XYZ file of C-alpha atoms in Angstrom:
141
model
C 0.022 0.205 -0.057
C 2.668 2.304 0.718
C 4.628 1.568 -2.534
C 1.228 2.802 -4.548
C 0.672 6.035 -2.632
C 4.393 6.980 -3.227
C 3.712 6.083 -7.198
C 0.758 8.431 -7.314
C 2.822 11.082 -5.562
C 5.466 11.003 -8.281
C 2.866 11.151 -10.958
C 1.062 14.075 -9.534
C 4.621 15.872 -8.952
C 5.102 15.459 -12.544
C 1.707 16.809 -13.678
C 2.467 20.050 -11.374
C 5.392 21.236 -13.534
C 4.062 24.294 -15.307
C 3.656 24.684 -19.010
C 6.200 27.258 -19.201
C 8.948 24.887 -17.748
C 7.881 22.259 -20.403
C 7.981 24.637 -23.261
C 11.385 25.935 -22.349
C 12.601 22.341 -22.335
C 10.800 21.641 -25.655
C 12.552 24.971 -27.138
C 15.999 23.987 -26.159
C 15.860 20.638 -28.014
C 15.936 21.571 -31.566
C 16.370 18.819 -34.186
C 18.091 18.892 -37.304
C 14.784 18.830 -39.197
C 13.353 21.559 -37.372
C 16.564 23.724 -38.420
C 16.155 22.742 -41.712
C 12.697 23.555 -41.903
C 13.118 27.115 -40.338
C 16.004 27.811 -42.689
C 13.866 26.633 -45.755
C 10.858 29.023 -44.483
C 13.169 31.991 -44.070
C 15.172 31.752 -47.194
C 12.411 30.201 -49.714
C 11.653 33.409 -51.486
C 15.439 34.228 -52.182
C 15.602 30.837 -53.529
C 12.487 31.326 -55.613
C 13.700 34.693 -57.027
C 17.260 32.942 -58.104
C 15.424 31.724 -61.177
C 15.493 35.088 -62.614
C 18.436 36.619 -60.599
C 20.714 34.012 -59.747
C 23.008 35.882 -57.402
C 20.514 36.403 -54.765
C 21.174 33.052 -52.897
C 24.940 33.959 -53.169
C 24.194 36.173 -50.140
C 22.913 33.703 -48.134
C 25.009 31.057 -46.182
C 26.766 28.478 -48.391
C 24.642 25.280 -48.228
C 23.802 22.783 -50.770
C 20.469 24.076 -51.230
C 21.596 27.677 -51.950
C 24.180 26.053 -54.625
C 21.200 24.152 -56.130
C 19.353 27.243 -56.846
C 22.243 29.360 -58.028
C 23.190 26.413 -60.592
C 19.274 26.428 -61.633
C 19.470 30.119 -62.173
C 22.695 30.007 -64.124
C 21.280 27.310 -66.213
C 18.077 29.500 -67.216
C 20.235 32.459 -68.004
C 22.795 30.405 -69.947
C 20.226 28.707 -72.074
C 18.380 31.918 -72.653
C 21.313 33.796 -73.635
C 23.184 31.104 -75.623
C 20.039 29.810 -77.520
C 19.125 33.341 -78.499
C 22.708 34.023 -79.829
C 22.615 30.549 -81.827
C 19.197 31.186 -83.274
C 20.467 34.683 -84.269
C 23.106 33.236 -86.216
C 20.964 30.569 -87.811
C 19.217 33.686 -89.041
C 21.843 34.293 -91.472
C 21.393 31.032 -93.354
C 19.693 31.345 -96.556
C 15.802 30.796 -96.218
C 15.828 30.936 -92.249
C 15.885 34.635 -92.029
C 11.904 34.642 -92.128
C 11.720 32.164 -89.290
C 14.311 33.270 -86.952
C 12.263 36.198 -85.144
C 9.432 33.445 -84.560
C 11.897 30.913 -83.416
C 13.774 33.553 -80.768
C 10.405 34.314 -79.266
C 9.236 30.443 -79.127
C 12.583 29.593 -77.688
C 12.488 32.426 -75.176
C 8.913 31.632 -74.256
C 9.959 28.095 -73.321
C 12.866 29.147 -71.156
C 10.912 31.839 -69.512
C 8.046 29.349 -68.729
C 10.694 26.896 -67.423
C 11.909 29.661 -65.033
C 8.517 30.409 -63.672
C 7.780 26.641 -63.195
C 10.810 26.710 -60.923
C 9.676 29.758 -59.209
C 6.060 28.609 -58.461
C 7.497 25.171 -57.178
C 9.884 26.661 -54.968
C 7.049 28.967 -53.673
C 4.774 25.763 -53.006
C 7.256 23.949 -50.999
C 8.364 21.642 -53.631
C 11.774 21.775 -52.550
C 15.058 21.146 -54.641
C 12.953 20.516 -57.994
C 15.178 20.356 -60.889
C 14.202 22.149 -64.055
C 13.158 19.627 -67.193
C 15.803 19.559 -70.156
C 17.900 22.486 -68.511
C 18.375 21.712 -65.022
C 20.656 18.426 -65.047
C 23.875 20.646 -65.081
C 26.011 21.627 -61.962
C 28.146 24.684 -62.583
C 28.569 25.768 -58.880
C 29.700 23.029 -56.607
């Protein structure tokens, strides 16, 4: 009988611990996943804008994720510039000068669509989605 009374007293002492003490203990115990989630939430807008201005994540801390979004932004810009330059010079081929402006507009539209896809996917918390066709190259390691 004495042991049962002692157990009840222990449980009641444990329950008396106030909520503030408990929340302090929980706040001190921060897991790696919670740090990642907090870092993602605070930086996801910078990552999203990296598809248009690739140097923005360079101002954040150097992590694998920031390098990923820098690479994605660089690939958007490289494909946009190099593709339009290539299409410009293809326009000098006899018979192609009429289709050249249309091809440049279509190519630029596709690349801008891919950049918007990455932008929206990042804002919708779909983390680290590689762009189709152009996102497979890593320049910044």
